[in-house]
């Protein structure tokens, strides 16, 4: 009786994994989905750059590109530690913070990071699961799933 339960549990986990993988491939049409989904997909496709900002990018190019972008505003410009934090207006209640680290000695961008601040746990889990699925499709599953 025990081997049958194990097989049933294995089959259930396989169905769940297959279902979540298929659900990740079926993206909603661009006009009906939040902008953060497209942002996550773009980062997964090209992790070496975020919003066209990359390590080693000349600061003159960065400043020219990010001088007056619509929907983004500078919320922190730390000249001591050399970083600039941009914020995008909420999309589905999600605020995006884009931090660019500057190497003023060599006049280049030394790194960038993107943070999503979610208003509640439900949206946080949705964003996390979507991100995990998108990155798993591009790079494979690196680790165990929480539910199996």
XYZ file of C-alpha atoms in Angstrom:
148
model
C 0.000 0.000 0.000
C 2.866 2.376 0.770
C 4.411 2.213 -2.761
C 1.025 3.164 -4.251
C 0.809 6.253 -2.028
C 4.345 7.222 -3.032
C 3.495 6.851 -6.719
C 0.339 8.903 -6.299
C 2.280 11.625 -4.486
C 4.934 11.608 -7.208
C 2.251 11.849 -9.910
C 0.571 14.744 -8.060
C 3.872 16.634 -7.777
C 4.598 16.058 -11.476
C 1.160 17.390 -12.413
C 1.692 20.469 -10.233
C 5.135 21.132 -11.688
C 3.922 20.624 -15.241
C 0.916 22.856 -14.647
C 3.008 25.672 -13.203
C 5.531 25.418 -16.045
C 2.782 25.564 -18.643
C 1.110 28.459 -16.852
C 4.369 30.413 -16.953
C 4.594 29.986 -20.728
C 1.097 31.326 -21.304
C 1.642 35.006 -20.673
C -1.304 37.366 -20.782
C -1.428 39.810 -23.695
C 0.922 42.807 -23.164
C -1.902 45.324 -22.781
C -3.539 43.390 -19.921
C -0.538 42.479 -17.811
C 1.403 44.603 -15.335
C 4.637 46.254 -16.462
C 6.680 44.394 -13.840
C 6.092 41.148 -15.753
C 7.766 42.547 -18.859
C 10.588 43.920 -16.694
C 11.253 40.505 -15.139
C 11.177 38.812 -18.554
C 13.671 41.347 -19.952
C 16.056 40.822 -17.031
C 15.804 37.033 -17.363
C 16.638 37.251 -21.080
C 19.601 39.611 -20.516
C 20.734 39.474 -16.867
C 23.907 41.384 -17.695
C 21.878 44.583 -17.996
C 18.866 46.112 -16.305
C 16.952 48.771 -18.233
C 19.904 48.985 -20.655
C 22.292 49.843 -17.784
C 25.288 47.515 -17.522
C 28.569 47.179 -15.614
C 31.244 49.278 -17.281
C 28.746 51.619 -18.962
C 30.327 55.089 -19.266
C 28.747 57.505 -16.783
C 28.213 60.027 -19.591
C 26.025 57.479 -21.429
C 24.160 56.599 -18.239
C 23.439 60.247 -17.375
C 22.339 61.000 -20.945
C 19.956 58.017 -20.971
C 18.491 58.457 -17.477
C 18.323 62.249 -17.331
C 14.580 62.720 -17.912
C 12.804 59.403 -18.206
C 9.026 59.457 -17.863
C 7.562 57.553 -14.887
C 10.933 57.485 -13.055
C 12.099 59.960 -10.427
C 15.299 60.185 -8.388
C 14.549 59.456 -4.726
C 18.146 59.230 -3.477
C 21.428 60.523 -4.848
C 24.198 59.497 -2.451
C 27.377 61.255 -3.570
C 29.403 59.830 -0.646
C 28.712 56.165 -1.452
C 28.165 56.832 -5.168
C 24.726 55.469 -5.941
C 21.501 56.829 -7.349
C 18.092 55.349 -6.581
C 15.245 55.833 -9.037
C 11.622 55.040 -8.268
C 8.827 54.156 -10.663
C 5.242 54.984 -9.866
C 3.237 52.024 -8.612
C 1.988 49.427 -11.046
C -0.643 47.246 -9.406
C 0.529 48.734 -6.110
C 4.121 47.615 -6.744
C 6.805 50.301 -6.419
C 10.046 49.656 -8.287
C 13.377 50.933 -6.962
C 16.248 50.883 -9.441
C 19.657 51.485 -7.845
C 22.676 52.318 -9.980
C 26.132 52.120 -8.400
C 28.706 54.532 -9.796
C 32.490 54.183 -9.971
C 33.517 57.812 -10.185
C 37.234 56.964 -10.214
C 36.882 55.194 -13.582
C 33.735 57.090 -14.707
C 31.649 53.939 -15.242
C 28.624 52.170 -13.789
C 29.829 49.482 -11.379
C 26.494 47.733 -10.831
C 22.723 47.975 -10.756
C 19.886 46.339 -8.850
C 16.125 46.310 -9.039
C 13.833 45.982 -6.039
C 10.083 45.508 -6.044
C 8.150 46.735 -2.994
C 4.770 45.045 -2.798
C 1.801 46.274 -0.758
C 0.822 42.861 0.592
C 1.831 39.215 0.896
C -0.479 38.007 -1.890
C 1.127 40.281 -4.494
C 4.607 39.480 -3.138
C 3.994 35.751 -3.643
C 2.580 36.364 -7.126
C 5.632 38.385 -8.151
C 8.039 35.876 -6.572
C 6.384 32.867 -8.235
C 6.251 34.612 -11.595
C 9.944 35.546 -11.306
C 10.903 32.025 -10.292
C 8.988 30.533 -13.230
C 10.468 32.952 -15.767
C 14.030 32.403 -14.551
C 13.463 28.617 -14.396
C 12.351 28.623 -18.033
C 15.547 30.451 -19.038
C 18.078 28.787 -16.744
C 16.471 25.598 -15.437
C 15.281 24.822 -11.954
C 18.082 25.444 -9.476
C 16.684 24.096 -6.242
C 13.693 22.448 -4.760
C 10.160 23.651 -5.146
C 8.446 24.700 -1.920
C 5.369 22.572 -2.587
C 6.984 19.211 -3.460
